[in-house]
Coordinates of C-alpha atoms in Angstrom, one line a residue:
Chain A
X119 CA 150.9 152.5 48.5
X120 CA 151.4 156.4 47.6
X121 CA 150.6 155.6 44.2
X122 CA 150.5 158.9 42.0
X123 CA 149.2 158.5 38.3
X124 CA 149.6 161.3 35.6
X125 CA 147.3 161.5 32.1
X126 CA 148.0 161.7 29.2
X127 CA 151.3 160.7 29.3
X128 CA 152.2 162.2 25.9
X129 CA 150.6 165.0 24.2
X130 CA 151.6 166.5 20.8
X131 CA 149.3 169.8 19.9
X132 CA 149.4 172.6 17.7
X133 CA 150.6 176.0 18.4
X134 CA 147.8 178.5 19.9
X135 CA 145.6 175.2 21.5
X136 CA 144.9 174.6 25.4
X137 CA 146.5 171.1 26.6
X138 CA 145.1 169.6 30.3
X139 CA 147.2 167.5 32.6
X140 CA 145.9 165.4 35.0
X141 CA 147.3 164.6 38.5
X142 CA 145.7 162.0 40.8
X143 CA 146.6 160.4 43.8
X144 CA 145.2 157.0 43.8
X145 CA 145.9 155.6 47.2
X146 CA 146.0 158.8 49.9
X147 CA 144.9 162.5 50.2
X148 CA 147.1 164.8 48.9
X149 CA 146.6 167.9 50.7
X150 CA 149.3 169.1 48.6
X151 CA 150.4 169.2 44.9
X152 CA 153.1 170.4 43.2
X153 CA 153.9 171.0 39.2
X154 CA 157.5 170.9 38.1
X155 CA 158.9 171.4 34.3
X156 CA 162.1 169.3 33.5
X157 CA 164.4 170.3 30.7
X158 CA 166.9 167.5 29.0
X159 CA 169.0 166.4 31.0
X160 CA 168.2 169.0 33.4
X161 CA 166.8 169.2 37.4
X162 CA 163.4 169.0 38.1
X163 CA 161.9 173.3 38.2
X164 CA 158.8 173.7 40.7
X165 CA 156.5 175.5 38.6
X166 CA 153.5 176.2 41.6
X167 CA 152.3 174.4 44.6
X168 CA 149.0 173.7 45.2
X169 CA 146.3 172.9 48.4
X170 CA 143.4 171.5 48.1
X171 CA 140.7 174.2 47.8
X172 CA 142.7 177.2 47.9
X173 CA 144.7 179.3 44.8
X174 CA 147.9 177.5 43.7
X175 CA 151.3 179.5 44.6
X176 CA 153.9 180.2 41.5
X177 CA 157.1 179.9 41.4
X178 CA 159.0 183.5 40.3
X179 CA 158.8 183.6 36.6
X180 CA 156.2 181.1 35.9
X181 CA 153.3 183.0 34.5
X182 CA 149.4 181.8 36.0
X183 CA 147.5 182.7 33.3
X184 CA 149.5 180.8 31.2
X185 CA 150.0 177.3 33.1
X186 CA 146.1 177.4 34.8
X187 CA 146.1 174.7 38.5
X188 CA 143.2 173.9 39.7
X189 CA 143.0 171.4 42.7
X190 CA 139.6 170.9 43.7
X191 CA 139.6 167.8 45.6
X192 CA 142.5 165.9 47.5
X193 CA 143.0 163.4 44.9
X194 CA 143.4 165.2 41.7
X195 CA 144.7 168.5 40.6
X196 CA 145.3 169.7 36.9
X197 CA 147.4 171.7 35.1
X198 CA 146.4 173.3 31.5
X199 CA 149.1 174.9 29.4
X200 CA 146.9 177.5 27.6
X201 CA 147.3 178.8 24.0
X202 CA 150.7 176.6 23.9
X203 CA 153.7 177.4 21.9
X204 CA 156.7 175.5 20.8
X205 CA 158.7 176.5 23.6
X206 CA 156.1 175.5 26.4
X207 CA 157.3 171.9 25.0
X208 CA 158.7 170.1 27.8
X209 CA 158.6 167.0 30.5
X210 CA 155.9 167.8 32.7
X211 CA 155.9 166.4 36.5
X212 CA 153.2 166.2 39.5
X213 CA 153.9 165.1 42.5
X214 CA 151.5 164.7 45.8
X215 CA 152.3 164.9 50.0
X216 CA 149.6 164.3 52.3
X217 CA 150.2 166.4 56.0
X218 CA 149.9 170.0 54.6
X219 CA 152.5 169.1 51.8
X220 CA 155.5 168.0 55.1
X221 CA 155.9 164.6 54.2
X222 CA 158.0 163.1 51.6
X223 CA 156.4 163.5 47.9
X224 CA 155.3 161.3 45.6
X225 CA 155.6 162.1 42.2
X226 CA 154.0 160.9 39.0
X227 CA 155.0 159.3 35.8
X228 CA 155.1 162.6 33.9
X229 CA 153.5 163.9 30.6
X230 CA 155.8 164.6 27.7
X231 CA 154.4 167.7 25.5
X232 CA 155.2 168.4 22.2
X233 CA 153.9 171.4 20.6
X234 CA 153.9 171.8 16.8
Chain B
X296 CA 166.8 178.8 49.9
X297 CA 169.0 175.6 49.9
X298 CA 171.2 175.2 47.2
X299 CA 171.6 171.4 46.8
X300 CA 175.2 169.7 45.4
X301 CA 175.5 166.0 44.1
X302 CA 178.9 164.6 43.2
X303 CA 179.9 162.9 41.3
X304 CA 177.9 164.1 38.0
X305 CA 178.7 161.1 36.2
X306 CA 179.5 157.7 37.2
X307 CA 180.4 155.0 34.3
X308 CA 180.1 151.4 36.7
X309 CA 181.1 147.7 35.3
X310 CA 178.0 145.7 36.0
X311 CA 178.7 144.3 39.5
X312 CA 180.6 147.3 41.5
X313 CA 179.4 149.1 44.2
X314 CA 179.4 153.1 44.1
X315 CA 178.5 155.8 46.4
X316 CA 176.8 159.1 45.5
X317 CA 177.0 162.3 47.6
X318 CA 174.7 165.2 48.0
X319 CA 175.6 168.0 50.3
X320 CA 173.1 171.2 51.5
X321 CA 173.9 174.0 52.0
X322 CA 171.6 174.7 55.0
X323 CA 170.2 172.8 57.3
X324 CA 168.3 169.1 55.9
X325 CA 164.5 168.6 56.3
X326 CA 162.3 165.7 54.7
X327 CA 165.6 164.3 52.5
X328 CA 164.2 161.9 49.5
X329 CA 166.4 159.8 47.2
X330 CA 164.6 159.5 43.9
X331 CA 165.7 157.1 40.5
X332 CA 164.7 158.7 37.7
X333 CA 164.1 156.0 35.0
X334 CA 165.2 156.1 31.4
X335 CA 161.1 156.7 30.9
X336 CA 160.9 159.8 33.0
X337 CA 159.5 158.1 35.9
X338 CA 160.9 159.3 39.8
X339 CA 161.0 156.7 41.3
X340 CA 161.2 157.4 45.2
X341 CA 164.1 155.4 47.0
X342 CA 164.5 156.4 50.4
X343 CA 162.6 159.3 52.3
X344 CA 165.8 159.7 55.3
X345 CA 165.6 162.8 57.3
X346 CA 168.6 161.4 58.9
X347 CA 170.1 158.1 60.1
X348 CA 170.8 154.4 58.3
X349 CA 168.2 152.8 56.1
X350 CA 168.7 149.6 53.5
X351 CA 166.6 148.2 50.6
X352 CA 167.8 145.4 49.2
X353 CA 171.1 146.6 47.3
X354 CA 170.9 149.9 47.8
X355 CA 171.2 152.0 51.4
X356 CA 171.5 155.3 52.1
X357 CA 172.8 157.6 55.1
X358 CA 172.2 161.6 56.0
X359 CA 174.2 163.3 58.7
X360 CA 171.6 166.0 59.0
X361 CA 174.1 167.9 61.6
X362 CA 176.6 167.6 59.1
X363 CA 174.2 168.6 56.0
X364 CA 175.1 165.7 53.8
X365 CA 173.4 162.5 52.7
X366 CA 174.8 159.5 50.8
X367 CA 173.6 156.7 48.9
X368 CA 175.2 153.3 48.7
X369 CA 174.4 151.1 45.7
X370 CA 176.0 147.4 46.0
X371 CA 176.3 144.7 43.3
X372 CA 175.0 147.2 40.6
X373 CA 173.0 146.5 37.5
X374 CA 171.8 147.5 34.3
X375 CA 168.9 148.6 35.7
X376 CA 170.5 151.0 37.9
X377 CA 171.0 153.1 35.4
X378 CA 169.3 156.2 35.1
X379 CA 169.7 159.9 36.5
X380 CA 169.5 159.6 41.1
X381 CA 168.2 163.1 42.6
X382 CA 168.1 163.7 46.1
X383 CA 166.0 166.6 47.5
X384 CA 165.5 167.9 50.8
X385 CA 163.0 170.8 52.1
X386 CA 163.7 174.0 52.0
X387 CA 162.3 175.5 55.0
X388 CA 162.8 178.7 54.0
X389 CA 160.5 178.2 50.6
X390 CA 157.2 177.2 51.2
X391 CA 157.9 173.4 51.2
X392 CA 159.2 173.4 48.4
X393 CA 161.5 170.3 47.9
X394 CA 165.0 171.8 46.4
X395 CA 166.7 169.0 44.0
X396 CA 170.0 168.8 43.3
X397 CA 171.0 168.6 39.6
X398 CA 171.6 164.4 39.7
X399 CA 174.0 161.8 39.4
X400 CA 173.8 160.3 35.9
X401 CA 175.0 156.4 36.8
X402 CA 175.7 154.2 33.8
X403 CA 176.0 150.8 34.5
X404 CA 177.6 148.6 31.8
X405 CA 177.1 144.6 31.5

């Protein structure tokens, strides 16, 4: 169980062009979601948090016009890295909780971006 | 919020040994997680221990929530141990935000 699945898993793009990530959990509600960005052999960086139905919260410095989350339902939220540039190139992670987001997280297999 | 500290950074292990990694909080522990992160990318979760003792096969792990540390026993290690282990807890501070630390890269050679 708590099966979380992450598409594409790879992306490369052009500079300027809008790239969507999708985030499903397959087996449970997640009432909660949550976006990190992962550096080389860096940490995992919460990017936003995300409820079902309601307006995603972002982390300090992470700009929401540019990295758009929308969770409309409790199984799948997305992330789209608009008008992407070289340095939005990155390992991208979701991860799910069910329980208002208090229990442990899930997380998915990740999406790597490349932009040109 | 919590800052999280793993030790050791870097562990080299001859196929076979056991090894123990630490991670110690700065305040105090809420919904701890042990994750594997695979040479792919993939977390992998391990143990979700707010506190006490559990096992999984080889590995085990251990948080002493009054004493704001958790550890993580792996016996009879393998290849496929390798890879980068993260433990996280809650920061109850930040919105339930899960605050990592910065990983313990374990290589395990045959």
């Amino acid at each position: 169980g708590a099966v979380v699945s992450q598409h594409p898993s790879r992306v490369i793009c052009k500079s300027g062009t809008s790239v969507k990530i999708e985030c499903r959990s397959l087996d449970f509600q997640a009432t909660t979601m949550f976006w990190y960005r992962q550096f080389p052999k860096q940490s995992l960086m919460l990017m936003a948090t995300s409820n079902e139905g309601s307006k995603a919260t972002y982390e300090q410095g992470v700009e929401k016009d540019k990295f758009l989350i929308n969770h409309a339902s409790l199984t799948l939220s997305t992330l789209t890295v608009t008008s992407a540039h070289p340095e939005d190139s990155s390992f991208y992670i979701c991860s799910a909780a069910s329980g208002g987001g208090t229990g442990p997280q899930y997380f998915g297999p990740g999406t790597r971006l490349t932009v040109l | 919020g919590i800052q999280v500290e793993q030790s050791p950074p870097d562990l080299i292990l001859q196929e076979g040994a056991n090894s123990t990694l630490r991670c110690n909080f700065s305040d105090s522990v809420n919904n701890l997680q042990w994750f594997h992160q695979n040479p792919w990318g993939q977390l992998i979760n391990l143990f979700y221990i707010p506190s006490g003792t559990k096992q999984n096969g080889r590995l085990s792990a251990t948080t002493v929530a009054t004493e704001r540390y958790s550890l993580l026993y792996i016996s009879s290690s393998q290849t496929t141990d390798s890879g980068v282990y993260f433990c996280a807890s809650r920061d109850l501070n930040g919105n339930n935000r899960l605050a990592f630390g910065k990983g313990n890269q374990v290589v395990v050679i045959p």
